């Protein structure tokens, strides 16, 4: 199904998805808040047999994130394994993370609804930018597109530092 597995030890197996979303594509939402998922992203989902997406507000940035269901499930499994069910704070963190998520299904035209609460959380009012982030897709208000990006000189320095 588009996954391969790496065994790190006798007890730990990690699954890596081959789904890859790249690029920055603008789209306009209609008056009801529906927006077309860019066709390049829909094709990638279809090729991997994914039909359900999970959307939630990003934890760090003022944007929304779409996760293919398999990626979301892997992330939740990993999070659940790290958090103690008997620790009140850790349960609250997990609850808040999961409660902010919603299932998104594309209609026959490839559209989905960004509900009012989610749109407000990300300051989305009309035109959006979809940014492919490898295994997920960020949705930004188009007018905020400079926020997730750093100046080119800072980017060059940061990537050099991180990849050395």
Protein backbone atom coordinates (compact mmCIF):
# COMPACT_ATOMS: atom_id res chain seq x y z
CA UNK A 1 0.00 0.00 0.00
CA UNK A 2 2.81 2.48 -0.45
CA UNK A 3 4.66 1.72 2.77
CA UNK A 4 7.89 0.03 3.54
CA UNK A 5 9.12 -1.07 6.94
CA UNK A 6 12.46 -0.67 8.66
CA UNK A 7 13.33 -2.87 11.61
CA UNK A 8 15.43 -0.97 14.13
CA UNK A 9 15.49 -3.70 16.72
CA UNK A 10 13.64 -6.90 17.46
CA UNK A 11 10.92 -4.85 19.20
CA UNK A 12 10.59 -1.70 17.08
CA UNK A 13 9.37 -1.47 13.51
CA UNK A 14 8.80 1.90 11.85
CA UNK A 15 6.57 2.35 8.81
CA UNK A 16 7.42 5.08 6.34
CA UNK A 17 4.84 6.26 3.90
CA UNK A 18 5.85 6.87 0.32
CA UNK A 19 3.26 9.60 -0.06
CA UNK A 20 4.94 12.86 -0.86
CA UNK A 21 3.23 16.21 -1.22
CA UNK A 22 5.30 19.08 -2.64
CA UNK A 23 4.68 22.59 -3.84
CA UNK A 24 2.74 25.73 -3.03
CA UNK A 25 -0.61 26.03 -4.81
CA UNK A 26 -3.24 28.73 -4.37
CA UNK A 27 -6.99 28.08 -4.48
CA UNK A 28 -10.07 30.14 -3.73
CA UNK A 29 -12.74 29.05 -1.29
CA UNK A 30 -16.39 29.58 -2.20
CA UNK A 31 -18.98 31.39 -0.07
CA UNK A 32 -19.75 28.17 1.84
CA UNK A 33 -16.08 27.65 2.74
CA UNK A 34 -15.48 24.82 0.28
CA UNK A 35 -12.16 24.63 -1.50
CA UNK A 36 -10.72 22.35 -4.18
CA UNK A 37 -7.84 20.18 -3.07
CA UNK A 38 -5.22 20.71 -5.81
CA UNK A 39 -5.29 17.91 -8.37
CA UNK A 40 -1.61 17.05 -7.86
CA UNK A 41 -2.38 16.26 -4.21
CA UNK A 42 -5.58 14.35 -5.10
CA UNK A 43 -3.60 12.21 -7.55
CA UNK A 44 -1.06 11.33 -4.87
CA UNK A 45 -3.84 10.35 -2.46
CA UNK A 46 -5.57 8.23 -5.10
CA UNK A 47 -2.31 6.50 -6.08
CA UNK A 48 -1.84 5.48 -2.43
CA UNK A 49 -5.46 4.36 -1.98
CA UNK A 50 -6.25 7.13 0.51
CA UNK A 51 -9.73 8.67 0.49
CA UNK A 52 -10.02 10.12 4.00
CA UNK A 53 -8.13 13.12 5.34
CA UNK A 54 -7.86 14.44 8.88
CA UNK A 55 -7.69 18.21 9.37
CA UNK A 56 -6.61 20.11 12.47
CA UNK A 57 -5.11 23.45 13.38
CA UNK A 58 -1.34 23.29 13.47
CA UNK A 59 0.12 23.24 16.97
CA UNK A 60 2.78 25.90 16.26
CA UNK A 61 1.63 27.97 13.27
CA UNK A 62 -1.58 29.78 12.32
CA UNK A 63 -2.50 27.30 9.59
CA UNK A 64 -4.48 24.09 9.12
CA UNK A 65 -2.90 20.72 8.37
CA UNK A 66 -4.39 17.89 6.30
CA UNK A 67 -3.11 14.40 7.09
CA UNK A 68 -3.94 11.32 5.02
CA UNK A 69 -5.71 8.93 7.39
CA UNK A 70 -2.82 6.44 7.43
CA UNK A 71 -0.32 9.19 8.34
CA UNK A 72 -2.65 10.51 11.05
CA UNK A 73 -3.09 7.01 12.50
CA UNK A 74 0.68 6.43 12.60
CA UNK A 75 1.14 9.80 14.31
CA UNK A 76 -1.57 9.05 16.89
CA UNK A 77 -0.15 5.59 17.57
CA UNK A 78 3.29 7.12 18.12
CA UNK A 79 1.89 9.85 20.36
CA UNK A 80 -0.22 7.41 22.37
CA UNK A 81 2.79 5.13 22.89
CA UNK A 82 4.80 8.05 24.32
CA UNK A 83 2.06 9.40 26.60
CA UNK A 84 1.02 7.84 29.89
CA UNK A 85 -2.75 7.27 30.12
CA UNK A 86 -2.51 7.63 33.90
CA UNK A 87 -0.88 11.06 33.86
CA UNK A 88 -3.52 13.80 33.94
CA UNK A 89 -1.45 16.34 32.00
CA UNK A 90 -0.49 13.86 29.30
CA UNK A 91 -4.13 12.78 28.93
CA UNK A 92 -5.15 16.43 28.57
CA UNK A 93 -2.54 16.98 25.88
CA UNK A 94 -3.71 13.93 23.94
CA UNK A 95 -7.38 14.87 24.38
CA UNK A 96 -6.83 18.43 23.19
CA UNK A 97 -4.80 17.26 20.20
CA UNK A 98 -7.42 14.72 19.10
CA UNK A 99 -10.45 16.88 19.91
CA UNK A 100 -9.24 19.57 17.52
CA UNK A 101 -9.22 17.13 14.59
CA UNK A 102 -11.97 16.43 12.10
CA UNK A 103 -12.46 13.97 9.28
CA UNK A 104 -12.50 15.49 5.80
CA UNK A 105 -13.96 13.73 2.80
CA UNK A 106 -13.65 15.11 -0.71
CA UNK A 107 -16.84 15.46 -2.72
CA UNK A 108 -17.10 14.21 -6.32
CA UNK A 109 -15.47 17.41 -7.58
CA UNK A 110 -12.50 17.19 -5.22
CA UNK A 111 -13.78 19.88 -2.84
CA UNK A 112 -13.94 19.83 0.95
CA UNK A 113 -15.33 22.17 3.56
CA UNK A 114 -13.17 24.29 5.82
CA UNK A 115 -15.64 24.92 8.61
CA UNK A 116 -16.01 28.37 10.14
CA UNK A 117 -14.18 27.48 13.37
CA UNK A 118 -11.15 26.08 11.50
CA UNK A 119 -11.11 29.01 9.05
CA UNK A 120 -11.14 31.49 11.95
CA UNK A 121 -8.34 29.62 13.74
CA UNK A 122 -6.14 30.04 10.66
CA UNK A 123 -7.40 33.50 9.59
CA UNK A 124 -8.68 32.05 6.30
CA UNK A 125 -11.18 34.30 4.55
CA UNK A 126 -10.95 33.57 0.83
CA UNK A 127 -7.83 32.57 -1.07
CA UNK A 128 -5.74 29.81 0.49
CA UNK A 129 -2.30 28.42 -0.20
CA UNK A 130 -1.74 24.68 0.01
CA UNK A 131 1.85 23.81 0.92
CA UNK A 132 2.96 20.22 0.43
CA UNK A 133 4.96 19.16 3.49
CA UNK A 134 5.98 15.65 2.48
CA UNK A 135 3.42 13.46 4.24
CA UNK A 136 0.94 16.25 5.04
CA UNK A 137 -0.50 19.41 3.49
CA UNK A 138 -0.64 22.80 5.18
CA UNK A 139 -3.42 25.27 4.39
CA UNK A 140 -2.53 28.94 4.88
CA UNK A 141 -4.45 32.16 4.30
CA UNK A 142 -2.80 33.38 1.09
CA UNK A 143 -2.13 36.82 2.58
CA UNK A 144 -0.12 35.18 5.39
CA UNK A 145 2.18 33.24 3.05
CA UNK A 146 5.30 35.16 4.04
CA UNK A 147 4.92 33.95 7.66
CA UNK A 148 5.93 30.28 7.24
CA UNK A 149 8.93 31.19 5.12
CA UNK A 150 12.20 32.74 6.19
CA UNK A 151 14.33 35.18 4.19
CA UNK A 152 16.43 33.38 1.57
CA UNK A 153 19.73 34.19 3.27
CA UNK A 154 18.47 32.86 6.63
CA UNK A 155 17.15 29.74 4.87
CA UNK A 156 20.53 29.03 3.26
CA UNK A 157 22.31 29.42 6.62
CA UNK A 158 19.76 27.29 8.47
CA UNK A 159 19.83 24.44 5.95
CA UNK A 160 23.63 24.45 5.96
CA UNK A 161 23.67 24.24 9.78
CA UNK A 162 20.99 21.55 9.96
CA UNK A 163 22.47 19.29 7.29
CA UNK A 164 26.10 19.37 8.39
